[in-house]
Coordinates of C-alpha atoms and ligand atoms in Angstrom, one line a residue:
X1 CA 6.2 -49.4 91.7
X2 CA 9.5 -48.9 93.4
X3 CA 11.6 -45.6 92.7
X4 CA 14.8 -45.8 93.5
X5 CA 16.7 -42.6 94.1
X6 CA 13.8 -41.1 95.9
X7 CA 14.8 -38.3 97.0
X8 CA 16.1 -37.4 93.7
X9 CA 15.7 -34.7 91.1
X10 CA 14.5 -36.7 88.2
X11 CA 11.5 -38.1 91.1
X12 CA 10.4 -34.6 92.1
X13 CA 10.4 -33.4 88.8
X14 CA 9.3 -35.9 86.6
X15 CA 8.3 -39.5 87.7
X16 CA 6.3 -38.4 90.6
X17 CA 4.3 -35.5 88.5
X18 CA 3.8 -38.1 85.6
X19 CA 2.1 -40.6 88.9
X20 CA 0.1 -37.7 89.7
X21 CA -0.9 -36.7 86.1
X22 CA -1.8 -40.7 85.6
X23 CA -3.8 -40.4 88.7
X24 CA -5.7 -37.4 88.0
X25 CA -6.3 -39.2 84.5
X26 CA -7.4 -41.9 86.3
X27 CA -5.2 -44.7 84.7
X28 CA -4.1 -46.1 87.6
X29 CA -5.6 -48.8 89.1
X30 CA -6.3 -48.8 93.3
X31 CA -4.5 -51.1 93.7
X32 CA -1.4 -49.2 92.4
X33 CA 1.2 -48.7 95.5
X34 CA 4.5 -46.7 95.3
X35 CA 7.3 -47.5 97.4
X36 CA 10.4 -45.1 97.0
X37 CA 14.0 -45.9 98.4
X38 CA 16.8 -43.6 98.8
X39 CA 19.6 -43.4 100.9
X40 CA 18.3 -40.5 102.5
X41 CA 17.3 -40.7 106.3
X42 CA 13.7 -39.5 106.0
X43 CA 10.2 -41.0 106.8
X44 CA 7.5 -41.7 104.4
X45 CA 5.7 -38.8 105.4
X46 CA 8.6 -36.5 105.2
X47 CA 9.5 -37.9 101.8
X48 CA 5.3 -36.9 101.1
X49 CA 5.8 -34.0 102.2
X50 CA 8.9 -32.8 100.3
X51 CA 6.9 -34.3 97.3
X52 CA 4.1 -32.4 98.2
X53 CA 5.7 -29.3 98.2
X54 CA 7.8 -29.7 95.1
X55 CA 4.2 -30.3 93.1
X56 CA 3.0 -27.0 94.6
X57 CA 5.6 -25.0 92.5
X58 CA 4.9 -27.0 89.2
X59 CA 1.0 -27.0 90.0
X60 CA -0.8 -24.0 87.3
X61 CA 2.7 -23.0 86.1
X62 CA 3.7 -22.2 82.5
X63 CA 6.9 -24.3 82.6
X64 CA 8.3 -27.2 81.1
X65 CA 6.8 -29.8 83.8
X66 CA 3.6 -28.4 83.8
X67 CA 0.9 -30.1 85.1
X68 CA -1.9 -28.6 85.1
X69 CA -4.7 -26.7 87.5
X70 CA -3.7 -28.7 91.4
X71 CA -6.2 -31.6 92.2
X72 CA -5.5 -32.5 95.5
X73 CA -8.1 -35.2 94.9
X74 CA -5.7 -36.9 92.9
X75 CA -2.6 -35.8 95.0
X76 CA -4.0 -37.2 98.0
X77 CA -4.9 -40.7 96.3
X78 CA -1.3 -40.8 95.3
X79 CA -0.1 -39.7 98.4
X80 CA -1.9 -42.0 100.7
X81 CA -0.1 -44.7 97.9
X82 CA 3.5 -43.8 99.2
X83 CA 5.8 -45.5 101.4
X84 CA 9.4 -45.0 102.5
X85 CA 12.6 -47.1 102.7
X86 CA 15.8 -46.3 103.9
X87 CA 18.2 -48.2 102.5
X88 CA 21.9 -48.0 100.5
X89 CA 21.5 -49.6 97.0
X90 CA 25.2 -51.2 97.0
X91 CA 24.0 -53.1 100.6
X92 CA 22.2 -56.4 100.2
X93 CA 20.2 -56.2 103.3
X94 CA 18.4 -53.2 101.6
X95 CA 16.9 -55.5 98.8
X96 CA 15.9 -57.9 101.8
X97 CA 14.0 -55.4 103.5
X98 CA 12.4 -54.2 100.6
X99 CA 10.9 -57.6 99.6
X100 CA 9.4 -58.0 102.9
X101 CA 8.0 -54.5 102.6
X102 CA 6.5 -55.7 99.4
X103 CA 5.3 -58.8 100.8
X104 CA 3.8 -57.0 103.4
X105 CA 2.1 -54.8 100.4
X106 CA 1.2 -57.7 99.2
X107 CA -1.1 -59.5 101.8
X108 CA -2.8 -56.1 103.1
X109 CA -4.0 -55.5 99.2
X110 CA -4.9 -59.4 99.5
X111 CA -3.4 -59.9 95.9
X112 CA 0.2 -60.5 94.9
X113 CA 1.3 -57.4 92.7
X114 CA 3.4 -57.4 89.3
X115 CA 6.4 -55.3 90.5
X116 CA 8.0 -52.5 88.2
X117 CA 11.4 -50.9 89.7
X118 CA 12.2 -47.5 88.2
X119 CA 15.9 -46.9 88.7
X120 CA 16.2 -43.2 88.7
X121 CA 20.0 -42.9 90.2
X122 CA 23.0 -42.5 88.7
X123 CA 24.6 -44.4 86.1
X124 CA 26.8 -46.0 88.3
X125 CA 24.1 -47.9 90.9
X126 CA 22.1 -49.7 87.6
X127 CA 24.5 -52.9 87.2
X128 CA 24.6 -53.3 91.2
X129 CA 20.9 -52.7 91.3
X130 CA 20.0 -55.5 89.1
X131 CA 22.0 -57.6 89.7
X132 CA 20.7 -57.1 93.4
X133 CA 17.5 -57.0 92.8
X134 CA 18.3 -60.6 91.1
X135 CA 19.9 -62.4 93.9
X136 CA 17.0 -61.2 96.5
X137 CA 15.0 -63.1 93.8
X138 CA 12.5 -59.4 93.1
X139 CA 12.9 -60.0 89.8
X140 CA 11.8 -63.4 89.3
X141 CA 8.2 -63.9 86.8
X142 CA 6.2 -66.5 88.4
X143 CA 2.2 -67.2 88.9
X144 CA 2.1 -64.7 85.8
X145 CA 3.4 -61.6 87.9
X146 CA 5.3 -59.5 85.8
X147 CA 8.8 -57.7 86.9
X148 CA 9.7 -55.0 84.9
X149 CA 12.9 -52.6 85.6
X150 CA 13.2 -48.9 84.0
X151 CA 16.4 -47.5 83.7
X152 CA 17.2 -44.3 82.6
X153 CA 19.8 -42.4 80.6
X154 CA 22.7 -42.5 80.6
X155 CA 23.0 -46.1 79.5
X156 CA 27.0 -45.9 79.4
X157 CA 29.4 -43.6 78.5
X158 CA 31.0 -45.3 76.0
X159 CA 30.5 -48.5 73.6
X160 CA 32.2 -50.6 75.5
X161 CA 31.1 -49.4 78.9
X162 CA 27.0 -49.7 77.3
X163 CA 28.1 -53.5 75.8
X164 CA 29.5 -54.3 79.6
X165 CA 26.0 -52.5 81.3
X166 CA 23.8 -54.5 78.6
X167 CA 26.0 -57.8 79.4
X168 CA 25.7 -57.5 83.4
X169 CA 22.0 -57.1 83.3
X170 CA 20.9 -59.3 80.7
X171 CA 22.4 -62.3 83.3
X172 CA 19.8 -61.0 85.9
X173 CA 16.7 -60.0 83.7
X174 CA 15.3 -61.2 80.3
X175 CA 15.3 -58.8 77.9
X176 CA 11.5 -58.5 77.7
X177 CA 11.7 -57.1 81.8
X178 CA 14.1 -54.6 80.5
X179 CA 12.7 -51.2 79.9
X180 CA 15.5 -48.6 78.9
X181 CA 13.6 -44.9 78.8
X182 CA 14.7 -42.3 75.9
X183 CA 12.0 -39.3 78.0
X184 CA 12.1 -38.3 73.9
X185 CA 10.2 -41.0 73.0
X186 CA 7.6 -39.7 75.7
X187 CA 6.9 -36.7 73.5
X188 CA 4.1 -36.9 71.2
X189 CA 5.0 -35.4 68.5
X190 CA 8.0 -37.5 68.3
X191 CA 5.7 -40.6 68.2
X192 CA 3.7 -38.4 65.5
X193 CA 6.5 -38.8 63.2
X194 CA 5.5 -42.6 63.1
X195 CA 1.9 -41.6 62.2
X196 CA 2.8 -38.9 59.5
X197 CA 5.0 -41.1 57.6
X198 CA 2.9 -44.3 57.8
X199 CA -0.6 -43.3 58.3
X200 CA -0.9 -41.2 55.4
X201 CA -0.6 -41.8 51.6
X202 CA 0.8 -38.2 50.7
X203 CA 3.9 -37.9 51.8
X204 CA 5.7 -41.7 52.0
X205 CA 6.2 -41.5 48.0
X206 CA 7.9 -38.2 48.4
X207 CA 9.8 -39.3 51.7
X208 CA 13.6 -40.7 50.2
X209 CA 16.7 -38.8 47.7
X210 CA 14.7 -38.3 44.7
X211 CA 12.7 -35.6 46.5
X212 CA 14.7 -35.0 49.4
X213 CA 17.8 -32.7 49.5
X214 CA 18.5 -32.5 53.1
X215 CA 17.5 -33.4 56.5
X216 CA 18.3 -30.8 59.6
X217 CA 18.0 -32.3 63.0
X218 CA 18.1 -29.6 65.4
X219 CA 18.0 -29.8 69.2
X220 CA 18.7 -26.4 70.8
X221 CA 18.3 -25.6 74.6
X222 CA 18.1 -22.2 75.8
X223 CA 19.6 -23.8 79.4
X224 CA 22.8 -24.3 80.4
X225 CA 24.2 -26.5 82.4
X226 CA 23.1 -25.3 85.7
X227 CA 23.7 -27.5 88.9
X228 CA 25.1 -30.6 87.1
X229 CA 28.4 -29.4 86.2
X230 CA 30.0 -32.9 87.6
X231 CA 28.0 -34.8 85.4
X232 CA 28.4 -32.9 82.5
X233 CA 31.8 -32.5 82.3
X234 CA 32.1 -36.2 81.8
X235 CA 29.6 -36.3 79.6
X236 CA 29.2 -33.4 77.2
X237 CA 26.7 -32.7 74.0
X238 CA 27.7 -35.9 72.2
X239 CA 27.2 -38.6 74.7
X240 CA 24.4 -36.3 76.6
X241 CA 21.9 -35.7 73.5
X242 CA 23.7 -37.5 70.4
X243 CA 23.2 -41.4 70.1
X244 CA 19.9 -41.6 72.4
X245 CA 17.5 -38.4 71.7
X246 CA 19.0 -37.2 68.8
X247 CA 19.3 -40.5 67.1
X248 CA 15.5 -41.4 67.9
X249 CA 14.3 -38.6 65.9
X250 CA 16.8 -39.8 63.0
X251 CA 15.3 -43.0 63.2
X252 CA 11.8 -42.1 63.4
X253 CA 13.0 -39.8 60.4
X254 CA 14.5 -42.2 58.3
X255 CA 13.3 -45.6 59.2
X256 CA 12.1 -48.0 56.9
X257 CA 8.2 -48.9 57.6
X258 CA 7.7 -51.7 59.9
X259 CA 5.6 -54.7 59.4
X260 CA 4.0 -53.8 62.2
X261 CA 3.7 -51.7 65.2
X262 CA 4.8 -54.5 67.5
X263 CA 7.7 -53.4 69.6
X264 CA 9.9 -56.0 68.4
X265 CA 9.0 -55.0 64.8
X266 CA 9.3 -51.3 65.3
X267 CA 12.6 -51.4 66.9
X268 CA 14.6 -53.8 64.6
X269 CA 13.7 -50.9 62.0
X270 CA 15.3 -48.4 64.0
X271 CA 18.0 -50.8 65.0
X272 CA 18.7 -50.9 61.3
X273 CA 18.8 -47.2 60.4
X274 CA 20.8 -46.6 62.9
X275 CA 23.3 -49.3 62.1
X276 CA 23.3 -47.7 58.7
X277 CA 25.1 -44.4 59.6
X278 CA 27.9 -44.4 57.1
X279 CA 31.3 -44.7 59.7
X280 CA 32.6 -41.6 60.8
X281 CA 36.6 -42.8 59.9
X282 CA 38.9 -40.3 61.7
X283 CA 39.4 -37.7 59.1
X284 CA 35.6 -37.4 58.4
X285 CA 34.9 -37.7 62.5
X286 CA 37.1 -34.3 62.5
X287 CA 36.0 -33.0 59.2
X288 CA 32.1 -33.4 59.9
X289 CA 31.6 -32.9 63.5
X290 CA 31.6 -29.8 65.0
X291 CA 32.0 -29.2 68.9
X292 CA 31.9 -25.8 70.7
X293 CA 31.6 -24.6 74.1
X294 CA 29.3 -21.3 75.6
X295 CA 31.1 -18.4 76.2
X296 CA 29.8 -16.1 78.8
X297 CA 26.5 -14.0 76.8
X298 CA 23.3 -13.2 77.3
X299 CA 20.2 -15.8 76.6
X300 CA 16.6 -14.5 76.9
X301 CA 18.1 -11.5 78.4
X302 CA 20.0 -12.4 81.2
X303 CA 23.4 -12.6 81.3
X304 CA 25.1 -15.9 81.9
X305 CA 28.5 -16.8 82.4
X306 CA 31.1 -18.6 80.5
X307 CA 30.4 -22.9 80.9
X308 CA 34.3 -22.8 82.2
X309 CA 33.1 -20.4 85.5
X310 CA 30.2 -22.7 86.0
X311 CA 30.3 -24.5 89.4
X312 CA 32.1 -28.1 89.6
X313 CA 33.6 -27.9 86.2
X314 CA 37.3 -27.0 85.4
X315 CA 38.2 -23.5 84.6
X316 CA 40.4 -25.0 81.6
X317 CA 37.7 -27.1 80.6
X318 CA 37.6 -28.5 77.0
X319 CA 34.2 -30.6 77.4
X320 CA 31.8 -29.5 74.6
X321 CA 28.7 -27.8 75.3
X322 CA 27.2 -27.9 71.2
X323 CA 27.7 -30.4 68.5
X324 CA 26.8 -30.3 65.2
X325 CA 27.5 -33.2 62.7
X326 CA 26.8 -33.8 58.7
X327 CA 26.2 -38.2 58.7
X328 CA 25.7 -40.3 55.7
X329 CA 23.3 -43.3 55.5
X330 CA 24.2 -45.9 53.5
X331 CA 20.8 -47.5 52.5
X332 CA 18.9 -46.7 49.1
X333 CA 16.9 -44.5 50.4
X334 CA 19.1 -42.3 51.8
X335 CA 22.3 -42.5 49.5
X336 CA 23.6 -38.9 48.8
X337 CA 21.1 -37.3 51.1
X338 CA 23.4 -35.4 54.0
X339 CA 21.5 -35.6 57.1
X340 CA 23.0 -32.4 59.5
X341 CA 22.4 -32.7 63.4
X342 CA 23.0 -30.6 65.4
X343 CA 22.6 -29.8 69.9
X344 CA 24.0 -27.3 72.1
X345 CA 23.3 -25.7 75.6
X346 CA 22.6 -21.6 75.8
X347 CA 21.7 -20.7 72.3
X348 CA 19.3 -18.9 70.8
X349 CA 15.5 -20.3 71.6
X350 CA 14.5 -23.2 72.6
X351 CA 13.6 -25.6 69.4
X352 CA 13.7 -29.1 68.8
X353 CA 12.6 -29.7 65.1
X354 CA 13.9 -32.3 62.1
X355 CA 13.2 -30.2 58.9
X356 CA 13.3 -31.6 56.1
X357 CA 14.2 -29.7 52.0
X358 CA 12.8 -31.2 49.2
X359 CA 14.9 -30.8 45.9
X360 CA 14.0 -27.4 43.7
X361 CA 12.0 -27.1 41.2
X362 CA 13.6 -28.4 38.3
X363 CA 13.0 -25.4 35.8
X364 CA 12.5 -21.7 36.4
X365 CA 9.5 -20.9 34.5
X366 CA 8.5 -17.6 36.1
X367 CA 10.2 -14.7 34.8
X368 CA 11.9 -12.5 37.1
X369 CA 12.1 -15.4 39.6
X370 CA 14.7 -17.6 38.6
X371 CA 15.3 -21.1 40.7
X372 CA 18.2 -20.2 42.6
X373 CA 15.9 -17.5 43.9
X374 CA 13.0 -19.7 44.6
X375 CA 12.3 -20.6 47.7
X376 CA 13.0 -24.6 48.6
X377 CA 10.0 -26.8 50.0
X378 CA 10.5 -27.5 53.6
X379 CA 8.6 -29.5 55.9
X380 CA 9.0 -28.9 59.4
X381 CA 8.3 -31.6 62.3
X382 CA 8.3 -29.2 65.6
X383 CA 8.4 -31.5 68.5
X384 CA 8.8 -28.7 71.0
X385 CA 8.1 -26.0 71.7
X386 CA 4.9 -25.4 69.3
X387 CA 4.2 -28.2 68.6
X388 CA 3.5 -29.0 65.0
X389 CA 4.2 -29.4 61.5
X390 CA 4.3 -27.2 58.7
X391 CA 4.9 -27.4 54.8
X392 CA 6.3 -24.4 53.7
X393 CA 6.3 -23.4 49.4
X394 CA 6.0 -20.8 47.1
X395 CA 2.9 -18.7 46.3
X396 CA 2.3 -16.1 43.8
X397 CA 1.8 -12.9 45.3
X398 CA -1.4 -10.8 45.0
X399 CA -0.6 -8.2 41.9
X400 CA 0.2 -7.9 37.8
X401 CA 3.2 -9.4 37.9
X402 CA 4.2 -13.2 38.7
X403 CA 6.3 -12.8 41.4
X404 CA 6.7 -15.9 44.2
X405 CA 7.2 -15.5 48.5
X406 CA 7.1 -18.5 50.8
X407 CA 4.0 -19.6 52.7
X408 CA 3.6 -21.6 55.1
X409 CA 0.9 -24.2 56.0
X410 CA 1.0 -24.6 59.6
X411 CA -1.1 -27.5 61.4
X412 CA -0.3 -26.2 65.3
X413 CA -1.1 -29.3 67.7
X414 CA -3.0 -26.7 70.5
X415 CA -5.5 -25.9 67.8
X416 CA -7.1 -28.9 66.8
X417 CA -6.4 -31.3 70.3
X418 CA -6.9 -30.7 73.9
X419 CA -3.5 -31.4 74.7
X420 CA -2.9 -33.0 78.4
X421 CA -0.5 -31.5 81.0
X422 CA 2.2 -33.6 80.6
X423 CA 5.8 -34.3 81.4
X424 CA 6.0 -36.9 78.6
X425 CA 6.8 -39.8 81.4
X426 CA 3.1 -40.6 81.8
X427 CA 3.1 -42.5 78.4
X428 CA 6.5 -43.8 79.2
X429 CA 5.2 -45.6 82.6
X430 CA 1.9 -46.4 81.6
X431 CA 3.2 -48.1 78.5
X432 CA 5.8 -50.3 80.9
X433 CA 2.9 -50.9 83.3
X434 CA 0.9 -52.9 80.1
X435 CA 4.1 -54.6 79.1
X436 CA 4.1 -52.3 75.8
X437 CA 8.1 -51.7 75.0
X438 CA 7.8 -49.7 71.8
X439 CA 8.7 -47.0 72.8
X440 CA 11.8 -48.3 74.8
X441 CA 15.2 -48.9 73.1
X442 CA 16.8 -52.4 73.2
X443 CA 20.2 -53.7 73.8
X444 CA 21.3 -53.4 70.0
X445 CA 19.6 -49.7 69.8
X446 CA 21.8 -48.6 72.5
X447 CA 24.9 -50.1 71.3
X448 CA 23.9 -49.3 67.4
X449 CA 24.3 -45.3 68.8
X450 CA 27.3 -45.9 70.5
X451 CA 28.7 -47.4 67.6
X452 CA 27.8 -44.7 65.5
X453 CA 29.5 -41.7 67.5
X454 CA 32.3 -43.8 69.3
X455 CA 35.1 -43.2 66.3
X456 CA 34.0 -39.1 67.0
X457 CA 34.4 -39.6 71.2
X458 CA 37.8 -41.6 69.8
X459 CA 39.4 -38.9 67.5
X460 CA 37.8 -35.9 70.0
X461 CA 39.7 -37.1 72.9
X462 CA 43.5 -37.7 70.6
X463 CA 42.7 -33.7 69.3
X464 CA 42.4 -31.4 72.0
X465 CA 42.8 -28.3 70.3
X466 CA 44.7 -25.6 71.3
X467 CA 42.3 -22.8 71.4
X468 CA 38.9 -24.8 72.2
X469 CA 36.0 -23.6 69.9
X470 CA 33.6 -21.0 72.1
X471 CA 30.5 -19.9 70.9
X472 CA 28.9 -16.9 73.2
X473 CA 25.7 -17.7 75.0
X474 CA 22.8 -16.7 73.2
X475 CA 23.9 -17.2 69.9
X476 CA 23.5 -19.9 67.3
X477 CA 26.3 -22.2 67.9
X478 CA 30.2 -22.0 66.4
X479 CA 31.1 -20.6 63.5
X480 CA 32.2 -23.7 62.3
X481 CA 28.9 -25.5 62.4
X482 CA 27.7 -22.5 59.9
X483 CA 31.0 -23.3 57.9
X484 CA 30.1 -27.4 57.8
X485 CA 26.8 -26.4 56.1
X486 CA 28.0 -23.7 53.7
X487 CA 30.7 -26.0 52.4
X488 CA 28.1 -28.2 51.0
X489 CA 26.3 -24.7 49.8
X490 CA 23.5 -24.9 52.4
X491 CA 22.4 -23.3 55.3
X492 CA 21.3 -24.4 58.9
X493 CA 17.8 -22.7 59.8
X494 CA 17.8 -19.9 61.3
X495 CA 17.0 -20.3 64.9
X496 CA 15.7 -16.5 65.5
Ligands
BG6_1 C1 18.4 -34.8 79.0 C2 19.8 -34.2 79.0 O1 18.4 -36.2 78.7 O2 17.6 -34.2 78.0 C3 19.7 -32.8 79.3 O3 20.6 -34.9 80.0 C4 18.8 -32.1 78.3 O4 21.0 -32.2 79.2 C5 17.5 -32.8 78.2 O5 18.6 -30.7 78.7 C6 16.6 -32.2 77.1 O6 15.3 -32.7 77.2 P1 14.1 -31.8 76.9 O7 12.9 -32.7 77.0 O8 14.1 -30.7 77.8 O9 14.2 -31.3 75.5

């Protein structure tokens, strides 16, 4: 396996710990080599070392890359795995050099590998890496050796600009090499949705508009935007969370069920739901989509400042922080059911969730409890944090009288499975490493998403407005997002 952008964040903090985790677990073979290349001027054993010191602050912590109780076992089989090249991705000779180094891998393991290049750089480097990678001829399948190349998010900025990325590449790589990485996919209980829907008899009948009000997709971070202002400020909510994470858990949502679990089978299903997001035409792209931006507040008790003061973005800054959208989906099982979405940086807690309301009882038959004061059936899909799900209905309370409160039935992951340290990546590589691309998006997922939310990035950038919607840190979002629901007389979830 070849990393490159080595000395990167997204190594340190994810790939690498996912290697580790997969070596602790075992699920490597020893044979397994990994070669990283940066442009960095370092040795392999300084880039170990950097690496090794990174994993001692994640090792036995309670954070979001936490991996566990340290092994050095395990750390030391990876690390004695490692080597180093220096090299600029844009320069030929680099890809030279790094096929003779894997040559050289090669003949000392006495058994030619199957090559899998993880590009974990910026955007910018993945058409010049491929096509790179191409011309040195690292990518060519021959004598049943695989080549497989991840590349990671963003995949474009716009539709055109993922259309032009998907075009370059497919003229160096077949599509079956290609392995485009949503980390959401990675996450259990995202891939749970899959096996709720279609493994079980209960709850498919009841799963489409004669049972289903309304569908909340909700994706809220408790971090801002930190140290990656530059990025950000190109990017924004939409394009950073919208048509890749947020769309997968639509589709898993609101897919129809394959014929099979075969990637090809599973992803021409999403393909399809996705394709099937009723247009956003200009007047609904500004009538149905929210944006906002954090004011300066105070999240988990610390005071943060404004996204405009943050470093390397522009103190008159009008690139959204939160988004919140109602879409339509024109199939029959989804006509006249509003699916709401919505993301945002420095808000209340940290929750990713799709819940979903089932229609009311038809007829109040309790007395003293009409329907308008009945609670609604929910059914709540936590992919993080907590992860579970939970059915939520009404319950006659203990006492003389009939009177109704909302229960919950809760199925919590922790209780009933061992769950694994993980980053989520260790599926993700694993599954690329046995040529399984299921969970991977192809070219006409991408560029279904960026269909879907290219009118809104259209009519956003022709109507600035004046006074650019702030929400303060901490909160739930803008007031207009509360406004989008209560139109429609619903409510967004509270996220307390
Ligand atoms: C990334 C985005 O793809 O996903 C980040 O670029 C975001 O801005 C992150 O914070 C959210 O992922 P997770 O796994 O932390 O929910």
């Amino acid at each position: 396996m070849v990393i490159f952008g080595a000395a990167g964040d997204l190594t340190k903090r994810l790939v690498v710990p996912a290697l580790y985790n997969l070596v602790a677990a075992r699920r490597l073979p020893d044979e397994f080599r990994l070669v990283g290349v940066d442009l960095a001027d370092q040795t392999a054993e300084e880039w170990r070392k950097g690496l090794t010191d990174t994993m001692q602050q994640f090792v036995g912590k309670d954070g979001e890359f936490q991996i566990g109780r340290p092994d050095r076992d395990a750390w030391h089989r990876l690390a004695e795995r490692m080597s180093y090249l220096q090299g600029d991705l844009d320069d030929p000779g680099t890809y030279d050099r790094l096929g003779k180094h894997l040559a050289k891998l090669d003949k000392t393991a006495g058994t030619a590998g199957n090559y899998l290049f993880y590009l974990a750089v910026a955007e910018r480097f993945f058409g010049v890496a491929v096509t790179r990678l191409a011309a040195a001829g690292l990518v060519t399948e021959r004598d049943g050796q695989w080549r497989r190349v991840v590349i990671e998010k963003p995949f474009g900025h716009d539709l055109s600009s993922a259309k032009a990325l998907n075009a370059q590449i497919l003229t160096a790589l077949q599509e079956h090499q290609i392995y485009r990485i949503d980390h959401f996919l990675g996450k259990e209980t995202v891939q749970n949705i899959m096996a709720l829907r279609f493994a079980n008899g209960l709850f498919e009948p009841v799963w489409n508009r004669q049972h289903i009000d309304h569908v909340q997709i909700t994706a809220a971070e408790t971090v801002g935007v930190e140290h990656r202002g530059r990025f950000y400020e190109k990017t924004g909510a939409l394009r950073d969370m919208v048509p890749n994470h947020v769309f997968q858990l639509l589709a898993m949502t609101a897919m129809e069920p394959p014929i099979s679990f075969d990637a090809d089978a599973v992803r021409a299903k999403k393909a399809e739901i996705i394709q099937a997001i009723h247009p956003f035409e200009p007047a609904r792209a500004l009538n149905d989509v929210v944006r906002g931006q954090y004011d300066a507040g105070t999240v988990l008790d610390r005071a943060v400042q404004a996204y405009r003061r943050e470093p390397d973005v522009a103190p008159d800054s009008n690139t959204e922080t939160y988004m919140a959208c109602k879409l339509k989906i024109d199939n029959w099982r989804w006509a006249g059911v509003p699916f709401y979405l919505r993301t945002g940086k420095y808000l209340k807690r940290r929750v990713t969730e799709i819940a979903v309301r089932f229609h009311q009882a038809p007829y109040a038959l309790f007395r003293g409890t009409d329907v308008e004061r009945m609670n609604p059936n929910w059914m709540i899909l936590r992919i993080q944090p907590d992860e579970g799900i939970a059915l939520e209905f009404a319950a006659k309370r203990p006492g003389p009288s009939m009177k109704l409160s909302s229960v919950s039935m809760d199925f919590a992951y922790k209780t009933y499975f061992r769950i694994e340290p993980s980053t989520g990546y260790e599926t993700l590589i694993f599954d690329c490493m046995i040529g399984d691309a299921t969970l991977f998006q192809r070219a006409d997922n991408i560029e279904a998403g960026w269909q879907a939310v290219q009118p809104i990035l259209d009519v956003w950038a022709d109507n600035v407005p004046p006074d650019f919607p702030k929400y303060a840190a901490g909160g739930s979002g803008p007031a207009a997002a509360e406004e989008l629901l209560a139109r429609d007389g619903r409510a967004w979830r509270s996220l307390d």
